[in-house]
Amino acid sequence: MLRENLCPILILLLAAICQADAQAPQPNGGGVRAGVLPRTWQISGPQCPADPQFQVHEYNQDLYIFRESGCSNYEKPFLYLLFGNEKALLLDTGAGKTDVARAVKKQIDQWLNRNHRTSIPLIVAHTHAHRDHISGDEELKALPNTTVVEPRASAVQTFFGLRNWPTEVVTFDLGNRALDVIPIPGHEASSIAIYDRQTGILFAGDSLYPGRLYVEDASAFALSIQRLVDFTHGKIIAHVLGNHIEQTRTAYLDYPIGTVYQPDEHQLELGRAHLLELNEALREMNGKIVRMAFRDFTVWPEN
Ligand SMILES: [Zn+2]
Ligand SMILES: [Zn+2]
């Protein structure tokens, strides 16, 4: 190749690298705090009730993932407990009929012990207001030193100081742990996503997970997913963690609605590529959401 041809090619190559998404300069973990996800989650059933109400998984010493048993509720939602220096945040309270407050308190006490602390305020917020994510609220309200944000868009806006819903992104600091709160109505009117800068995890609620992505408001959902794509552009996304697993390990195949026993379920964690895939699908549907299965999730209009 002639040397004079090389220069424009190099410039193009550099430009392409600069525009690439969510990348790290070296394969060294991207500077995010590491953690471990289980290879598989505890299987509920086929005999119920054999397992505990919650499987509690330590991602790292400051992030715990609670998975509700299918024997308590077939939805088997995931709840997330994050610790900063000044506050703890519980995302969601589960589908109910469990001792969720006791399970959360046990984990907080263990954390306090480990960190030689006597107390830490707990904030309870929600990825959205559907029943399978808010049913433990009353129990949590009874815990000391605890604030429960009401699961309504207006209450979420007031608590986090979101003046321009849904286009504004605000930072919520747990104490040396900044979280970005991103309104994403569409699955439900008060849906939010949370980006944890410390671990690079994007908590996406029911808006993106390996399963059926129910869409209540098509245009709001499409705009929200586009905003999530824009927000994550250039950021390290270690995992996208949602609230359920309904997909099997077989491509395009899900467990039917109401399934308790899921011996071959998909892994929980998705990546930014799935977000891009979802966004592309919504753009192609152009406002008219139709049921459509993809390799790791299904788009599913609510009506
Ligand atoms: Zn939902
Ligand atoms: Zn749900």
PDB file of C-alpha atoms and ligand atoms in Angstrom:
ATOM      1  CA  MET A   1       0.000   0.000   0.000  1.00  0.00           C
ATOM      2  CA  LEU A   2       1.257   3.497  -0.819  1.00  0.00           C
ATOM      3  CA  ARG A   3       2.243   5.553   2.186  1.00  0.00           C
ATOM      4  CA  GLU A   4       0.050   8.516   1.117  1.00  0.00           C
ATOM      5  CA  ASN A   5      -2.987   6.185   1.211  1.00  0.00           C
ATOM      6  CA  LEU A   6      -2.145   4.974   4.687  1.00  0.00           C
ATOM      7  CA  CYS A   7      -2.733   8.264   6.477  1.00  0.00           C
ATOM      8  CA  PRO A   8      -6.435   8.757   5.675  1.00  0.00           C
ATOM      9  CA  ILE A   9      -7.052   5.106   6.557  1.00  0.00           C
ATOM     10  CA  LEU A  10      -5.347   5.564   9.918  1.00  0.00           C
ATOM     11  CA  ILE A  11      -7.423   8.676  10.589  1.00  0.00           C
ATOM     12  CA  LEU A  12     -10.610   6.770   9.758  1.00  0.00           C
ATOM     13  CA  LEU A  13      -9.521   3.905  12.012  1.00  0.00           C
ATOM     14  CA  LEU A  14      -8.804   6.254  14.913  1.00  0.00           C
ATOM     15  CA  ALA A  15     -12.149   7.981  14.404  1.00  0.00           C
ATOM     16  CA  ALA A  16     -13.896   4.609  14.463  1.00  0.00           C
ATOM     17  CA  ILE A  17     -12.146   3.660  17.701  1.00  0.00           C
ATOM     18  CA  CYS A  18     -13.114   6.981  19.304  1.00  0.00           C
ATOM     19  CA  GLN A  19     -16.759   6.425  18.367  1.00  0.00           C
ATOM     20  CA  ALA A  20     -16.926   2.835  19.570  1.00  0.00           C
ATOM     21  CA  ASP A  21     -19.319   2.273  22.465  1.00  0.00           C
ATOM     22  CA  ALA A  22     -18.812   1.309  26.074  1.00  0.00           C
ATOM     23  CA  GLN A  23     -15.225   0.301  25.662  1.00  0.00           C
ATOM     24  CA  ALA A  24     -12.203   0.184  27.915  1.00  0.00           C
ATOM     25  CA  PRO A  25      -8.684   0.985  26.711  1.00  0.00           C
ATOM     26  CA  GLN A  26      -7.274  -2.235  28.169  1.00  0.00           C
ATOM     27  CA  PRO A  27      -8.780  -5.616  29.016  1.00  0.00           C
ATOM     28  CA  ASN A  28      -8.190  -5.026  32.716  1.00  0.00           C
ATOM     29  CA  GLY A  29     -11.750  -4.865  34.017  1.00  0.00           C
ATOM     30  CA  GLY A  30     -12.500  -1.341  32.876  1.00  0.00           C
ATOM     31  CA  GLY A  31     -11.783   0.152  36.301  1.00  0.00           C
ATOM     32  CA  VAL A  32     -15.061  -1.046  37.762  1.00  0.00           C
ATOM     33  CA  ARG A  33     -15.362  -2.842  41.051  1.00  0.00           C
ATOM     34  CA  ALA A  34     -15.623  -6.557  40.394  1.00  0.00           C
ATOM     35  CA  GLY A  35     -18.189  -9.007  41.644  1.00  0.00           C
ATOM     36  CA  VAL A  36     -19.366 -12.520  41.029  1.00  0.00           C
ATOM     37  CA  LEU A  37     -22.659 -13.779  39.670  1.00  0.00           C
ATOM     38  CA  PRO A  38     -23.720 -17.388  40.213  1.00  0.00           C
ATOM     39  CA  ARG A  39     -23.576 -19.770  37.277  1.00  0.00           C
ATOM     40  CA  THR A  40     -27.135 -20.810  38.049  1.00  0.00           C
ATOM     41  CA  TRP A  41     -29.680 -19.656  40.577  1.00  0.00           C
ATOM     42  CA  GLN A  42     -31.362 -21.948  43.047  1.00  0.00           C
ATOM     43  CA  ILE A  43     -34.081 -23.918  41.260  1.00  0.00           C
ATOM     44  CA  SER A  44     -37.551 -23.674  42.803  1.00  0.00           C
ATOM     45  CA  GLY A  45     -39.637 -26.837  42.836  1.00  0.00           C
ATOM     46  CA  PRO A  46     -40.712 -29.174  41.443  1.00  0.00           C
ATOM     47  CA  GLN A  47     -41.694 -29.929  45.062  1.00  0.00           C
ATOM     48  CA  CYS A  48     -42.823 -26.851  47.005  1.00  0.00           C
ATOM     49  CA  PRO A  49     -42.062 -25.448  49.471  1.00  0.00           C
ATOM     50  CA  ALA A  50     -38.608 -26.963  49.721  1.00  0.00           C
ATOM     51  CA  ASP A  51     -36.360 -23.944  49.317  1.00  0.00           C
ATOM     52  CA  PRO A  52     -35.990 -20.799  51.458  1.00  0.00           C
ATOM     53  CA  GLN A  53     -38.078 -17.760  50.524  1.00  0.00           C
ATOM     54  CA  PHE A  54     -35.020 -15.941  49.218  1.00  0.00           C
ATOM     55  CA  GLN A  55     -31.700 -16.951  47.793  1.00  0.00           C
ATOM     56  CA  VAL A  56     -29.242 -14.249  48.871  1.00  0.00           C
ATOM     57  CA  HIS A  57     -26.189 -13.904  46.675  1.00  0.00           C
ATOM     58  CA  GLU A  58     -23.185 -11.755  47.583  1.00  0.00           C
ATOM     59  CA  TYR A  59     -22.021 -10.090  44.352  1.00  0.00           C
ATOM     60  CA  ASN A  60     -19.365  -8.371  46.419  1.00  0.00           C
ATOM     61  CA  GLN A  61     -19.226  -7.106  50.002  1.00  0.00           C
ATOM     62  CA  ASP A  62     -21.383  -4.057  49.172  1.00  0.00           C
ATOM     63  CA  LEU A  63     -23.938  -5.534  46.760  1.00  0.00           C
ATOM     64  CA  TYR A  64     -26.372  -8.339  47.514  1.00  0.00           C
ATOM     65  CA  ILE A  65     -28.872  -9.912  45.160  1.00  0.00           C
ATOM     66  CA  PHE A  66     -32.038 -11.464  46.581  1.00  0.00           C
ATOM     67  CA  ARG A  67     -33.954 -13.897  44.419  1.00  0.00           C
ATOM     68  CA  GLU A  68     -37.449 -14.702  45.588  1.00  0.00           C
ATOM     69  CA  SER A  69     -38.338 -18.377  45.483  1.00  0.00           C
ATOM     70  CA  GLY A  70     -40.768 -19.620  42.864  1.00  0.00           C
ATOM     71  CA  CYS A  71     -42.487 -21.454  45.686  1.00  0.00           C
ATOM     72  CA  SER A  72     -43.425 -18.053  47.176  1.00  0.00           C
ATOM     73  CA  ASN A  73     -44.405 -16.563  43.827  1.00  0.00           C
ATOM     74  CA  TYR A  74     -43.879 -17.860  40.294  1.00  0.00           C
ATOM     75  CA  GLU A  75     -42.577 -14.431  39.237  1.00  0.00           C
ATOM     76  CA  LYS A  76     -39.355 -15.151  41.181  1.00  0.00           C
ATOM     77  CA  PRO A  77     -38.323 -11.465  41.169  1.00  0.00           C
ATOM     78  CA  PHE A  78     -34.808 -10.228  41.935  1.00  0.00           C
ATOM     79  CA  LEU A  79     -34.181  -7.520  44.555  1.00  0.00           C
ATOM     80  CA  TYR A  80     -30.945  -5.585  44.958  1.00  0.00           C
ATOM     81  CA  LEU A  81     -29.320  -4.224  48.112  1.00  0.00           C
ATOM     82  CA  LEU A  82     -26.465  -1.742  47.636  1.00  0.00           C
ATOM     83  CA  PHE A  83     -24.301  -0.193  50.330  1.00  0.00           C
ATOM     84  CA  GLY A  84     -22.484   3.130  50.278  1.00  0.00           C
ATOM     85  CA  ASN A  85     -20.658   4.823  53.149  1.00  0.00           C
ATOM     86  CA  GLU A  86     -23.698   6.777  54.256  1.00  0.00           C
ATOM     87  CA  LYS A  87     -26.780   4.932  53.009  1.00  0.00           C
ATOM     88  CA  ALA A  88     -28.029   1.599  51.801  1.00  0.00           C
ATOM     89  CA  LEU A  89     -30.488   1.260  48.936  1.00  0.00           C
ATOM     90  CA  LEU A  90     -32.932  -1.595  48.480  1.00  0.00           C
ATOM     91  CA  LEU A  91     -34.344  -1.789  44.964  1.00  0.00           C
ATOM     92  CA  ASP A  92     -37.783  -3.441  45.126  1.00  0.00           C
ATOM     93  CA  THR A  93     -39.512  -5.421  47.866  1.00  0.00           C
ATOM     94  CA  GLY A  94     -40.725  -8.508  46.031  1.00  0.00           C
ATOM     95  CA  ALA A  95     -44.000 -10.223  45.289  1.00  0.00           C
ATOM     96  CA  GLY A  96     -45.225 -10.575  48.838  1.00  0.00           C
ATOM     97  CA  LYS A  97     -46.145 -13.310  51.296  1.00  0.00           C
ATOM     98  CA  THR A  98     -42.503 -13.507  52.377  1.00  0.00           C
ATOM     99  CA  ASP A  99     -40.518 -12.259  55.356  1.00  0.00           C
ATOM    100  CA  VAL A 100     -38.646  -9.862  53.109  1.00  0.00           C
ATOM    101  CA  ALA A 101     -37.936  -7.294  55.837  1.00  0.00           C
ATOM    102  CA  ARG A 102     -36.368  -9.965  58.004  1.00  0.00           C
ATOM    103  CA  ALA A 103     -34.172 -11.202  55.140  1.00  0.00           C
ATOM    104  CA  VAL A 104     -33.054  -7.647  54.302  1.00  0.00           C
ATOM    105  CA  LYS A 105     -32.412  -6.769  57.941  1.00  0.00           C
ATOM    106  CA  LYS A 106     -30.325  -9.896  58.400  1.00  0.00           C
ATOM    107  CA  GLN A 107     -28.122  -8.825  55.503  1.00  0.00           C
ATOM    108  CA  ILE A 108     -27.840  -5.248  56.766  1.00  0.00           C
ATOM    109  CA  ASP A 109     -26.870  -6.507  60.233  1.00  0.00           C
ATOM    110  CA  GLN A 110     -24.209  -8.718  58.710  1.00  0.00           C
ATOM    111  CA  TRP A 111     -22.850  -5.756  56.730  1.00  0.00           C
ATOM    112  CA  LEU A 112     -22.829  -3.524  59.828  1.00  0.00           C
ATOM    113  CA  ASN A 113     -20.977  -6.200  61.756  1.00  0.00           C
ATOM    114  CA  ARG A 114     -18.411  -6.659  59.058  1.00  0.00           C
ATOM    115  CA  ASN A 115     -17.877  -2.903  58.783  1.00  0.00           C
ATOM    116  CA  HIS A 116     -17.836  -2.270  62.554  1.00  0.00           C
ATOM    117  CA  ARG A 117     -20.808   0.035  62.297  1.00  0.00           C
ATOM    118  CA  THR A 118     -23.930   0.248  64.426  1.00  0.00           C
ATOM    119  CA  SER A 119     -26.423   1.665  61.916  1.00  0.00           C
ATOM    120  CA  ILE A 120     -26.967   2.833  58.348  1.00  0.00           C
ATOM    121  CA  PRO A 121     -30.102   4.506  56.931  1.00  0.00           C
ATOM    122  CA  LEU A 122     -31.986   2.357  54.438  1.00  0.00           C
ATOM    123  CA  ILE A 123     -33.720   3.818  51.396  1.00  0.00           C
ATOM    124  CA  VAL A 124     -36.258   1.556  49.713  1.00  0.00           C
ATOM    125  CA  ALA A 125     -37.027   2.492  46.102  1.00  0.00           C
ATOM    126  CA  HIS A 126     -38.520   0.565  43.201  1.00  0.00           C
ATOM    127  CA  THR A 127     -37.635  -0.161  39.621  1.00  0.00           C
ATOM    128  CA  HIS A 128     -41.369   0.294  38.983  1.00  0.00           C
ATOM    129  CA  ALA A 129     -44.749  -0.058  40.631  1.00  0.00           C
ATOM    130  CA  HIS A 130     -45.970  -3.498  39.529  1.00  0.00           C
ATOM    131  CA  ARG A 131     -47.235  -5.677  42.349  1.00  0.00           C
ATOM    132  CA  ASP A 132     -44.467  -8.263  42.098  1.00  0.00           C
ATOM    133  CA  HIS A 133     -41.918  -5.581  43.059  1.00  0.00           C
ATOM    134  CA  ILE A 134     -43.677  -3.565  45.772  1.00  0.00           C
ATOM    135  CA  SER A 135     -45.573  -6.123  47.837  1.00  0.00           C
ATOM    136  CA  GLY A 136     -43.113  -6.088  50.732  1.00  0.00           C
ATOM    137  CA  ASP A 137     -43.354  -2.299  51.181  1.00  0.00           C
ATOM    138  CA  GLU A 138     -45.501  -2.363  54.320  1.00  0.00           C
ATOM    139  CA  GLU A 139     -43.091  -4.784  55.984  1.00  0.00           C
ATOM    140  CA  LEU A 140     -40.100  -2.627  55.109  1.00  0.00           C
ATOM    141  CA  LYS A 141     -41.832   0.499  56.465  1.00  0.00           C
ATOM    142  CA  ALA A 142     -41.821  -1.146  59.876  1.00  0.00           C
ATOM    143  CA  LEU A 143     -38.007  -1.341  59.943  1.00  0.00           C
ATOM    144  CA  PRO A 144     -36.229   1.405  61.903  1.00  0.00           C
ATOM    145  CA  ASN A 145     -34.155   4.039  60.091  1.00  0.00           C
ATOM    146  CA  THR A 146     -35.916   3.226  56.808  1.00  0.00           C
ATOM    147  CA  THR A 147     -37.467   5.467  54.139  1.00  0.00           C
ATOM    148  CA  VAL A 148     -39.756   3.852  51.583  1.00  0.00           C
ATOM    149  CA  VAL A 149     -40.274   5.870  48.394  1.00  0.00           C
ATOM    150  CA  GLU A 150     -43.896   5.473  47.347  1.00  0.00           C
ATOM    151  CA  PRO A 151     -44.171   3.599  44.025  1.00  0.00           C
ATOM    152  CA  ARG A 152     -45.675   6.464  41.995  1.00  0.00           C
ATOM    153  CA  ALA A 153     -43.978   8.560  39.347  1.00  0.00           C
ATOM    154  CA  SER A 154     -44.712  11.792  41.271  1.00  0.00           C
ATOM    155  CA  ALA A 155     -43.193  10.420  44.494  1.00  0.00           C
ATOM    156  CA  VAL A 156     -40.142   9.091  42.626  1.00  0.00           C
ATOM    157  CA  GLN A 157     -39.632  12.520  41.020  1.00  0.00           C
ATOM    158  CA  THR A 158     -39.918  14.328  44.347  1.00  0.00           C
ATOM    159  CA  PHE A 159     -37.611  11.953  46.202  1.00  0.00           C
ATOM    160  CA  PHE A 160     -34.803  11.933  43.641  1.00  0.00           C
ATOM    161  CA  GLY A 161     -35.263  15.589  42.625  1.00  0.00           C
ATOM    162  CA  LEU A 162     -36.200  14.844  39.023  1.00  0.00           C
ATOM    163  CA  ARG A 163     -37.653  18.089  37.710  1.00  0.00           C
ATOM    164  CA  ASN A 164     -37.872  17.102  34.051  1.00  0.00           C
ATOM    165  CA  TRP A 165     -39.458  13.668  33.895  1.00  0.00           C
ATOM    166  CA  PRO A 166     -38.626  11.552  31.952  1.00  0.00           C
ATOM    167  CA  THR A 167     -35.712  13.210  30.154  1.00  0.00           C
ATOM    168  CA  GLU A 168     -33.576  14.221  33.120  1.00  0.00           C
ATOM    169  CA  VAL A 169     -30.962  11.955  34.705  1.00  0.00           C
ATOM    170  CA  VAL A 170     -29.998  12.703  38.309  1.00  0.00           C
ATOM    171  CA  THR A 171     -27.300  11.407  40.604  1.00  0.00           C
ATOM    172  CA  PHE A 172     -28.149   9.791  43.918  1.00  0.00           C
ATOM    173  CA  ASP A 173     -25.162   9.323  46.203  1.00  0.00           C
ATOM    174  CA  LEU A 174     -25.052   6.548  48.792  1.00  0.00           C
ATOM    175  CA  GLY A 175     -21.790   7.962  50.153  1.00  0.00           C
ATOM    176  CA  ASN A 176     -18.776   7.456  47.911  1.00  0.00           C
ATOM    177  CA  ARG A 177     -21.079   5.522  45.585  1.00  0.00           C
ATOM    178  CA  ALA A 178     -22.834   7.558  42.912  1.00  0.00           C
ATOM    179  CA  LEU A 179     -25.893   6.105  41.255  1.00  0.00           C
ATOM    180  CA  ASP A 180     -27.511   7.597  38.170  1.00  0.00           C
ATOM    181  CA  VAL A 181     -31.299   7.527  38.205  1.00  0.00           C
ATOM    182  CA  ILE A 182     -32.743   7.317  34.697  1.00  0.00           C
ATOM    183  CA  PRO A 183     -36.524   7.584  34.159  1.00  0.00           C
ATOM    184  CA  ILE A 184     -37.665   4.938  31.659  1.00  0.00           C
ATOM    185  CA  PRO A 185     -41.492   4.900  31.601  1.00  0.00           C
ATOM    186  CA  GLY A 186     -43.112   2.518  29.118  1.00  0.00           C
ATOM    187  CA  HIS A 187     -43.187  -0.867  30.834  1.00  0.00           C
ATOM    188  CA  GLU A 188     -44.884   1.045  33.631  1.00  0.00           C
ATOM    189  CA  ALA A 189     -45.378   4.770  34.210  1.00  0.00           C
ATOM    190  CA  SER A 190     -42.938   5.090  37.130  1.00  0.00           C
ATOM    191  CA  SER A 191     -40.163   2.846  35.730  1.00  0.00           C
ATOM    192  CA  ILE A 192     -36.584   3.886  36.411  1.00  0.00           C
ATOM    193  CA  ALA A 193     -33.202   2.369  35.615  1.00  0.00           C
ATOM    194  CA  ILE A 194     -30.250   2.780  37.977  1.00  0.00           C
ATOM    195  CA  TYR A 195     -26.619   2.888  36.842  1.00  0.00           C
ATOM    196  CA  ASP A 196     -24.093   2.051  39.535  1.00  0.00           C
ATOM    197  CA  ARG A 197     -20.829   3.707  38.559  1.00  0.00           C
ATOM    198  CA  GLN A 198     -18.890   1.625  41.088  1.00  0.00           C
ATOM    199  CA  THR A 199     -19.687  -1.771  39.562  1.00  0.00           C
ATOM    200  CA  GLY A 200     -20.745  -0.648  36.082  1.00  0.00           C
ATOM    201  CA  ILE A 201     -24.059  -2.440  36.554  1.00  0.00           C
ATOM    202  CA  LEU A 202     -27.205  -1.101  34.926  1.00  0.00           C
ATOM    203  CA  PHE A 203     -30.316  -2.147  36.850  1.00  0.00           C
ATOM    204  CA  ALA A 204     -33.027  -2.217  34.214  1.00  0.00           C
ATOM    205  CA  GLY A 205     -36.062  -3.511  36.113  1.00  0.00           C
ATOM    206  CA  ASP A 206     -38.637  -5.172  33.884  1.00  0.00           C
ATOM    207  CA  SER A 207     -37.611  -3.077  30.890  1.00  0.00           C
ATOM    208  CA  LEU A 208     -34.773  -5.416  29.870  1.00  0.00           C
ATOM    209  CA  TYR A 209     -34.201  -8.922  31.195  1.00  0.00           C
ATOM    210  CA  PRO A 210     -34.071 -12.458  29.781  1.00  0.00           C
ATOM    211  CA  GLY A 211     -37.803 -12.903  29.384  1.00  0.00           C
ATOM    212  CA  ARG A 212     -40.985 -11.221  28.251  1.00  0.00           C
ATOM    213  CA  LEU A 213     -40.623  -7.452  28.009  1.00  0.00           C
ATOM    214  CA  TYR A 214     -44.206  -6.295  28.471  1.00  0.00           C
ATOM    215  CA  VAL A 215     -44.851  -2.905  26.927  1.00  0.00           C
ATOM    216  CA  GLU A 216     -47.694  -0.821  28.385  1.00  0.00           C
ATOM    217  CA  ASP A 217     -46.972   2.417  26.519  1.00  0.00           C
ATOM    218  CA  ALA A 218     -45.311   1.823  23.145  1.00  0.00           C
ATOM    219  CA  SER A 219     -44.088   5.317  22.376  1.00  0.00           C
ATOM    220  CA  ALA A 220     -42.873   6.004  25.918  1.00  0.00           C
ATOM    221  CA  PHE A 221     -41.043   2.651  25.960  1.00  0.00           C
ATOM    222  CA  ALA A 222     -39.305   3.255  22.625  1.00  0.00           C
ATOM    223  CA  LEU A 223     -38.174   6.720  23.759  1.00  0.00           C
ATOM    224  CA  SER A 224     -36.975   5.332  27.098  1.00  0.00           C
ATOM    225  CA  ILE A 225     -34.911   2.583  25.501  1.00  0.00           C
ATOM    226  CA  GLN A 226     -33.364   5.131  23.116  1.00  0.00           C
ATOM    227  CA  ARG A 227     -32.489   7.325  26.118  1.00  0.00           C
ATOM    228  CA  LEU A 228     -30.908   4.306  27.842  1.00  0.00           C
ATOM    229  CA  VAL A 229     -28.842   3.664  24.724  1.00  0.00           C
ATOM    230  CA  ASP A 230     -27.757   7.310  24.700  1.00  0.00           C
ATOM    231  CA  PHE A 231     -27.028   7.306  28.427  1.00  0.00           C
ATOM    232  CA  THR A 232     -24.871   4.180  28.243  1.00  0.00           C
ATOM    233  CA  HIS A 233     -22.953   5.361  25.185  1.00  0.00           C
ATOM    234  CA  GLY A 234     -19.261   5.305  26.040  1.00  0.00           C
ATOM    235  CA  LYS A 235     -19.875   4.008  29.572  1.00  0.00           C
ATOM    236  CA  ILE A 236     -18.634   0.719  30.958  1.00  0.00           C
ATOM    237  CA  ILE A 237     -21.605  -1.623  31.279  1.00  0.00           C
ATOM    238  CA  ALA A 238     -20.443  -4.676  33.210  1.00  0.00           C
ATOM    239  CA  HIS A 239     -23.930  -6.193  33.318  1.00  0.00           C
ATOM    240  CA  VAL A 240     -27.516  -5.282  32.641  1.00  0.00           C
ATOM    241  CA  LEU A 241     -29.462  -6.829  35.519  1.00  0.00           C
ATOM    242  CA  GLY A 242     -33.244  -7.017  35.340  1.00  0.00           C
ATOM    243  CA  ASN A 243     -35.927  -8.373  37.611  1.00  0.00           C
ATOM    244  CA  HIS A 244     -36.870 -11.794  36.251  1.00  0.00           C
ATOM    245  CA  ILE A 245     -35.687 -14.805  34.265  1.00  0.00           C
ATOM    246  CA  GLU A 246     -38.344 -16.296  31.996  1.00  0.00           C
ATOM    247  CA  GLN A 247     -36.115 -17.403  29.168  1.00  0.00           C
ATOM    248  CA  THR A 248     -34.620 -20.903  28.926  1.00  0.00           C
ATOM    249  CA  ARG A 249     -31.046 -21.611  27.860  1.00  0.00           C
ATOM    250  CA  THR A 250     -32.435 -22.583  24.472  1.00  0.00           C
ATOM    251  CA  ALA A 251     -32.379 -19.654  22.074  1.00  0.00           C
ATOM    252  CA  TYR A 252     -35.798 -18.048  21.435  1.00  0.00           C
ATOM    253  CA  LEU A 253     -37.530 -20.354  23.942  1.00  0.00           C
ATOM    254  CA  ASP A 254     -39.175 -19.113  27.122  1.00  0.00           C
ATOM    255  CA  TYR A 255     -40.923 -20.827  30.022  1.00  0.00           C
ATOM    256  CA  PRO A 256     -44.704 -20.360  29.835  1.00  0.00           C
ATOM    257  CA  ILE A 257     -46.289 -17.698  32.066  1.00  0.00           C
ATOM    258  CA  GLY A 258     -46.736 -19.016  35.592  1.00  0.00           C
ATOM    259  CA  THR A 259     -43.882 -21.552  35.505  1.00  0.00           C
ATOM    260  CA  VAL A 260     -42.428 -22.294  38.958  1.00  0.00           C
ATOM    261  CA  TYR A 261     -39.912 -25.017  38.107  1.00  0.00           C
ATOM    262  CA  GLN A 262     -37.247 -23.705  35.720  1.00  0.00           C
ATOM    263  CA  PRO A 263     -34.405 -26.243  35.735  1.00  0.00           C
ATOM    264  CA  ASP A 264     -32.772 -24.841  32.613  1.00  0.00           C
ATOM    265  CA  GLU A 265     -33.171 -21.107  32.953  1.00  0.00           C
ATOM    266  CA  HIS A 266     -31.167 -18.451  31.135  1.00  0.00           C
ATOM    267  CA  GLN A 267     -28.504 -16.531  33.010  1.00  0.00           C
ATOM    268  CA  LEU A 268     -29.737 -13.321  34.616  1.00  0.00           C
ATOM    269  CA  GLU A 269     -27.097 -10.985  33.253  1.00  0.00           C
ATOM    270  CA  LEU A 270     -27.378  -9.328  29.867  1.00  0.00           C
ATOM    271  CA  GLY A 271     -25.090  -6.769  28.243  1.00  0.00           C
ATOM    272  CA  ARG A 272     -25.329  -3.499  26.345  1.00  0.00           C
ATOM    273  CA  ALA A 273     -25.551  -5.459  23.093  1.00  0.00           C
ATOM    274  CA  HIS A 274     -29.011  -6.612  24.205  1.00  0.00           C
ATOM    275  CA  LEU A 275     -30.012  -3.004  24.803  1.00  0.00           C
ATOM    276  CA  LEU A 276     -28.894  -2.117  21.278  1.00  0.00           C
ATOM    277  CA  GLU A 277     -30.766  -5.126  19.892  1.00  0.00           C
ATOM    278  CA  LEU A 278     -33.942  -4.079  21.711  1.00  0.00           C
ATOM    279  CA  ASN A 279     -33.577  -0.499  20.550  1.00  0.00           C
ATOM    280  CA  GLU A 280     -33.145  -1.573  16.937  1.00  0.00           C
ATOM    281  CA  ALA A 281     -36.210  -3.816  17.186  1.00  0.00           C
ATOM    282  CA  LEU A 282     -38.341  -0.978  18.572  1.00  0.00           C
ATOM    283  CA  ARG A 283     -37.144   1.382  15.882  1.00  0.00           C
ATOM    284  CA  GLU A 284     -38.094  -1.107  13.204  1.00  0.00           C
ATOM    285  CA  MET A 285     -41.520  -1.626  14.801  1.00  0.00           C
ATOM    286  CA  ASN A 286     -41.905   2.155  14.500  1.00  0.00           C
ATOM    287  CA  GLY A 287     -44.535   2.693  17.171  1.00  0.00           C
ATOM    288  CA  LYS A 288     -46.528  -0.441  16.433  1.00  0.00           C
ATOM    289  CA  ILE A 289     -45.278  -2.966  19.002  1.00  0.00           C
ATOM    290  CA  VAL A 290     -45.828  -6.566  17.973  1.00  0.00           C
ATOM    291  CA  ARG A 291     -44.961  -9.764  19.814  1.00  0.00           C
ATOM    292  CA  MET A 292     -41.506 -10.772  18.637  1.00  0.00           C
ATOM    293  CA  ALA A 293     -39.071 -13.295  20.028  1.00  0.00           C
ATOM    294  CA  PHE A 294     -35.357 -12.571  20.008  1.00  0.00           C
ATOM    295  CA  ARG A 295     -32.552 -14.882  21.066  1.00  0.00           C
ATOM    296  CA  ASP A 296     -32.574 -13.822  24.730  1.00  0.00           C
ATOM    297  CA  PHE A 297     -35.846 -11.927  25.247  1.00  0.00           C
ATOM    298  CA  THR A 298     -39.290 -11.349  23.769  1.00  0.00           C
ATOM    299  CA  VAL A 299     -40.978  -8.016  23.077  1.00  0.00           C
ATOM    300  CA  TRP A 300     -44.572  -8.356  24.202  1.00  0.00           C
ATOM    301  CA  PRO A 301     -47.267  -5.682  23.790  1.00  0.00           C
ATOM    302  CA  GLU A 302     -49.479  -5.430  26.859  1.00  0.00           C
ATOM    303  CA  ASN A 303     -52.725  -5.024  24.954  1.00  0.00           C
TER     304      ASN A 303
HETATM  305 ZN    ZN B   1     -43.338  -5.088  35.745  1.00  0.00          ZN
HETATM  306 ZN    ZN B   2     -42.023  -7.899  37.191  1.00  0.00          ZN
END
